[in-house]
PDB file of C-alpha atoms in Angstrom:
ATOM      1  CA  UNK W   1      51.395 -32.170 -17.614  1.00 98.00           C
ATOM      2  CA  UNK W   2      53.675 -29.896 -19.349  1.00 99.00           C
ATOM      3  CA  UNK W   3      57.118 -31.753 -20.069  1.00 99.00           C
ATOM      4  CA  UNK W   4      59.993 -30.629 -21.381  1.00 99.00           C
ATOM      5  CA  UNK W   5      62.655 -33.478 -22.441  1.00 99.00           C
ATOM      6  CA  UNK W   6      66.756 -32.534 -22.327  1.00 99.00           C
ATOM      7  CA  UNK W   7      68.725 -33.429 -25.365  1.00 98.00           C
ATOM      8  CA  UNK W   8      70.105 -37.179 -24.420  1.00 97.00           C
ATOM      9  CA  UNK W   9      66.288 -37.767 -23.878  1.00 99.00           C
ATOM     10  CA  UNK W  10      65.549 -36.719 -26.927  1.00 98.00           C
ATOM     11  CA  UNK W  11      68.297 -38.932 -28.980  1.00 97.00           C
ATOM     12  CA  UNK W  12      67.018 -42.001 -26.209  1.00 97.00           C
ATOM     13  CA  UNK W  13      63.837 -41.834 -27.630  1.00 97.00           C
ATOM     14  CA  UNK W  14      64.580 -41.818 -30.930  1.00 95.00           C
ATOM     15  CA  UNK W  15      67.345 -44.376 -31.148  1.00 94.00           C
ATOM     16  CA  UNK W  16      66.266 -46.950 -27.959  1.00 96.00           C
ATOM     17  CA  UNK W  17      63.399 -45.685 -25.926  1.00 97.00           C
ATOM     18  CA  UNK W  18      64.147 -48.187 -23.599  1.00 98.00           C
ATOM     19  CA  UNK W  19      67.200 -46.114 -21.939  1.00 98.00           C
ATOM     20  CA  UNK W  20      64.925 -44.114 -20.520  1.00 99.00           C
ATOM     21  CA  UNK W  21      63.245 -44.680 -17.153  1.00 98.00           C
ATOM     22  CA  UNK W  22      59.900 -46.196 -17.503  1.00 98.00           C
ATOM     23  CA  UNK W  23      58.144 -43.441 -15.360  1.00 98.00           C
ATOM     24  CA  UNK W  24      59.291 -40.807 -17.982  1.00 99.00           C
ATOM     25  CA  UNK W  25      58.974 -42.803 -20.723  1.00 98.00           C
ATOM     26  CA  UNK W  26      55.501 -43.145 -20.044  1.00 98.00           C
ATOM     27  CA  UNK W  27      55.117 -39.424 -19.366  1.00 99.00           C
ATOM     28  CA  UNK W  28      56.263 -38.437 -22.598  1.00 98.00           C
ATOM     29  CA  UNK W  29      54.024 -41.391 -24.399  1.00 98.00           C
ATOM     30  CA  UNK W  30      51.068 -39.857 -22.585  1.00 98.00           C
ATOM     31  CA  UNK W  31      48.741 -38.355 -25.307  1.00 97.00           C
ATOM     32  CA  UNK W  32      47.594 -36.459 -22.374  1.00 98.00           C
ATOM     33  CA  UNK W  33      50.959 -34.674 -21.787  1.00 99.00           C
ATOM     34  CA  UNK W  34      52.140 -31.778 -23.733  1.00 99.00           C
ATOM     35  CA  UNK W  35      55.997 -32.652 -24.541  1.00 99.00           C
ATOM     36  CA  UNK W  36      58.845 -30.222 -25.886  1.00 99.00           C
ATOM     37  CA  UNK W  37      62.040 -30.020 -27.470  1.00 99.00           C
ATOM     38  CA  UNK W  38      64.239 -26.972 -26.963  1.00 99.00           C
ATOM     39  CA  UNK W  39      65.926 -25.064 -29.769  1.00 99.00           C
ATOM     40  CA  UNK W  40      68.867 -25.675 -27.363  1.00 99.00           C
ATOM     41  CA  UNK W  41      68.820 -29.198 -27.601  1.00 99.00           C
ATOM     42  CA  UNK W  42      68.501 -28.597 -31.169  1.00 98.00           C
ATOM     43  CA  UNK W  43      71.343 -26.509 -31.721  1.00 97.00           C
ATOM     44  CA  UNK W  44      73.413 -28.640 -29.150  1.00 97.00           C
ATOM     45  CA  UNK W  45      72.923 -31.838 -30.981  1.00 97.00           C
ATOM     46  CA  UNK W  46      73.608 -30.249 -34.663  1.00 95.00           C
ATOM     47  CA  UNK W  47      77.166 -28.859 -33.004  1.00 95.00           C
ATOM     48  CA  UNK W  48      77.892 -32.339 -31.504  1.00 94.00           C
ATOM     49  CA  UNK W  49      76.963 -33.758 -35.206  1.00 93.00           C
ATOM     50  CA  UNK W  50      79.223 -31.806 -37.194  1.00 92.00           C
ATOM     51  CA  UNK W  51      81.907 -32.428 -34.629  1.00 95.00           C
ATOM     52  CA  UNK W  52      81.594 -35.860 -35.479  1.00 93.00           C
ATOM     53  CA  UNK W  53      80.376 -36.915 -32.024  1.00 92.00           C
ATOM     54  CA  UNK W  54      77.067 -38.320 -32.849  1.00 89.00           C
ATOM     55  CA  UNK W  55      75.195 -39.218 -35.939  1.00 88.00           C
ATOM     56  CA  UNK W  56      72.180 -37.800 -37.140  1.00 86.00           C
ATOM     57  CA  UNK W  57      69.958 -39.401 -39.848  1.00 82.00           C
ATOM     58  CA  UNK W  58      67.217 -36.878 -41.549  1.00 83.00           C
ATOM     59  CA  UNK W  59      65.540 -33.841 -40.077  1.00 93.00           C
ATOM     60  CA  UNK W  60      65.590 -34.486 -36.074  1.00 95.00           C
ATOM     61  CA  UNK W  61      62.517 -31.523 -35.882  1.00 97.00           C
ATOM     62  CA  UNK W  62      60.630 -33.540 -38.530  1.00 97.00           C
ATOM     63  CA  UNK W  63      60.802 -36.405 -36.742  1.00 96.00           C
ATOM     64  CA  UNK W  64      60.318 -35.315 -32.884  1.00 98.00           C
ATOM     65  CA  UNK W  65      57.441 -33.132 -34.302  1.00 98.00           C
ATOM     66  CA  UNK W  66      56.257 -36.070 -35.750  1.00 97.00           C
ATOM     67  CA  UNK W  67      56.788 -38.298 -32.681  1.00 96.00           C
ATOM     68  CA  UNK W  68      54.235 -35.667 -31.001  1.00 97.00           C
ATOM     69  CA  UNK W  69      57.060 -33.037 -29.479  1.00 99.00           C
ATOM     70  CA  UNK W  70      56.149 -29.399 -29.888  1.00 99.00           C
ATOM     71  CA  UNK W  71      59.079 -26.976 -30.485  1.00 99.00           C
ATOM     72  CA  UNK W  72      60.284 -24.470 -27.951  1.00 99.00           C
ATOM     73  CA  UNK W  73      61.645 -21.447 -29.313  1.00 99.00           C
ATOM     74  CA  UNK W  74      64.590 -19.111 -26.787  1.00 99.00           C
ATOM     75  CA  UNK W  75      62.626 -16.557 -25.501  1.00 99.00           C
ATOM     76  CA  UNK W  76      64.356 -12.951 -24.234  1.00 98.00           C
ATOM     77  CA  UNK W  77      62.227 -14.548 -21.126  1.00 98.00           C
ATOM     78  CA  UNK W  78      64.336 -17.606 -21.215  1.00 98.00           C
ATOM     79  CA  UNK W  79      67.847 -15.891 -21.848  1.00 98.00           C
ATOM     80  CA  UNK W  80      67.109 -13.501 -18.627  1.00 98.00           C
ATOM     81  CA  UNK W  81      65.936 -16.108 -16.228  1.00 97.00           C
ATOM     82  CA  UNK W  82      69.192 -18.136 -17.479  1.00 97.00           C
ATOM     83  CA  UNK W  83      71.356 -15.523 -16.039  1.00 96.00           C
ATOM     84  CA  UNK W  84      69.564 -15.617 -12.285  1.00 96.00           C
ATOM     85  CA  UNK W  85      70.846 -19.815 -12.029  1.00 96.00           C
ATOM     86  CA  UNK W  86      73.334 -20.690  -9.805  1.00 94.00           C
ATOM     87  CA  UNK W  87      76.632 -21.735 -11.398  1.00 90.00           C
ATOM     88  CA  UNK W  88      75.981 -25.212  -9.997  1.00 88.00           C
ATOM     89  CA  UNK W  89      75.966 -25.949 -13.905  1.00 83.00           C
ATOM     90  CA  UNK W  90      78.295 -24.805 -17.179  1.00 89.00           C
ATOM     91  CA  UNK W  91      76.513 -26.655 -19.593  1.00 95.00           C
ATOM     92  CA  UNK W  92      75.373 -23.113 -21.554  1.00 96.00           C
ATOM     93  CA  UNK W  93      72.492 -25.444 -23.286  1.00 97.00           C
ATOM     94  CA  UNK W  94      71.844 -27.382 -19.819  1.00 97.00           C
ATOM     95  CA  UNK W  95      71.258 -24.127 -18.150  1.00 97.00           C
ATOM     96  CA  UNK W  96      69.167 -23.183 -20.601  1.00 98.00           C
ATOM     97  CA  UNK W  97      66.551 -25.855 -20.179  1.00 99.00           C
ATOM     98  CA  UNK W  98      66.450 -25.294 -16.662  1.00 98.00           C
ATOM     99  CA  UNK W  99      65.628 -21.357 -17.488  1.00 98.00           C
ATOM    100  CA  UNK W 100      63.200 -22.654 -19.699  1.00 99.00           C
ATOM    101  CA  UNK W 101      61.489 -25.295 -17.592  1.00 99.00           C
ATOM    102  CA  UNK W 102      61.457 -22.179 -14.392  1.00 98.00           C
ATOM    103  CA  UNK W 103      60.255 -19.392 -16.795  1.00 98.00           C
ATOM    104  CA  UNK W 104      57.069 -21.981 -18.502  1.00 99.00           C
ATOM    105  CA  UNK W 105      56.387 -24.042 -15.690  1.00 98.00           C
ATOM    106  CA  UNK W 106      57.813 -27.483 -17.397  1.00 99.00           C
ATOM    107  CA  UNK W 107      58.640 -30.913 -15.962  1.00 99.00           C
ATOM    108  CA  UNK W 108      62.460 -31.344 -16.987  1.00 99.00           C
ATOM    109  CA  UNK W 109      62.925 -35.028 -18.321  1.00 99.00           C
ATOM    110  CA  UNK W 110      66.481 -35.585 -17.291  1.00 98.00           C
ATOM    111  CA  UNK W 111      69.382 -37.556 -16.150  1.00 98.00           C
ATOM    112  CA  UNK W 112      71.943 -35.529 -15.854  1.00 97.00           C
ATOM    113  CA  UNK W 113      72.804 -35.233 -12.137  1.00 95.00           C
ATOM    114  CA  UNK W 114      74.409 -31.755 -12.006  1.00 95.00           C
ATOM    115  CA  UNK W 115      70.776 -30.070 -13.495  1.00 96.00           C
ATOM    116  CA  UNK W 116      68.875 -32.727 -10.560  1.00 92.00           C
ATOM    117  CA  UNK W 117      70.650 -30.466  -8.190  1.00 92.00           C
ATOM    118  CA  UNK W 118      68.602 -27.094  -9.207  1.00 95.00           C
ATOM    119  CA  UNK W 119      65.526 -26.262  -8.220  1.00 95.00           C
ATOM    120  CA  UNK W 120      63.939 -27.223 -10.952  1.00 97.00           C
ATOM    121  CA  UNK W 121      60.729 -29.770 -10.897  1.00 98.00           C
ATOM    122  CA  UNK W 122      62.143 -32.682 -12.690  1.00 98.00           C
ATOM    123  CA  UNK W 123      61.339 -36.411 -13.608  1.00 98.00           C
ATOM    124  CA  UNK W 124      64.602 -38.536 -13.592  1.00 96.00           C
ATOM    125  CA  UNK W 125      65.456 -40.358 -17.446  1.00 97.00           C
TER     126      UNK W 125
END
C-alpha cells in the first residue's frame, strides 16, 4: 500500500504516536507499506514554526526519512490536478495532498473532516 500521511499525522507520529488511530498507525508501521511526506506538509509546518505556532526540534526530513517516510516532491502534475478540486476545501496545503494522493494513487492518512469529504481514498487518523 502506497500511503501518504497529512501534516498533523506527521507531527502525531513524531511527538505521541498514540493520537493516531490504531488502523493507520499500523499502516504506516507496516514495513510492507510505502509511506510519504509532502513538501507541503513540509513547508506548512516550517511557516506554522516561525509563526510561533508549533515547535520544531532538529531537521523534521532527517527524522521522518529516518522513521522510514520517503519524500514527495510538488509535481507540475500535482499543481494541475490541484486546480480540478472542488472548493469543498481552502487549506492551499490540504488541497494539495489531496491532488497529490488523486494524481499517485496514495492512501491519504487523515483526520481532518473537510479533506474526508473529497473523493479521495483515505484512512481516518
Amino acid at each position: 500500500m502506497k500511503i501518504l500521511a497529512d501534516s498533523h499525522v506527521l507531527l502525531w507520529w513524531l511527538d505521541d504516536p498514540t493520537r493516531i488511530a490504531l488502523p493507520a498507525r499500523a499502516a504506516i508501521a507496516d514495513p510492507a507499506n510505502l509511506v510519504f511526506f509532502s513538501a507541503a506538509s513540509i513547508w506548512e509546518i516550517g511557516l506554522k514554526a516561525s509563526k510561533g505556532k508549533l515547535r520544531i526540534d532538529g531537521d523534521i526530513v532527517t527524522v521522518l526519512q529516518a522513521d522510514g517516510f520517503e519524500p514527495l516532491p510538488i509535481t507540475m502534475a500535482h499543481a494541475a490536478r490541484s486546480l480540478t478540486l472542488p472548493d469543498t476545501h481552502g487549506d492551499p496545503f490540504d488541497r494539495m495532498l489531496i491532488a497529490q494522493a488523486l494524481a499517485d494513487g496514495l492512501l491519504l492518512v487523515t483526520r481532518d473532516r473537510l479533506i474526508l469529504q473529497y473523493d479521495v481514498p483515505t484512512l481516518e487518523a
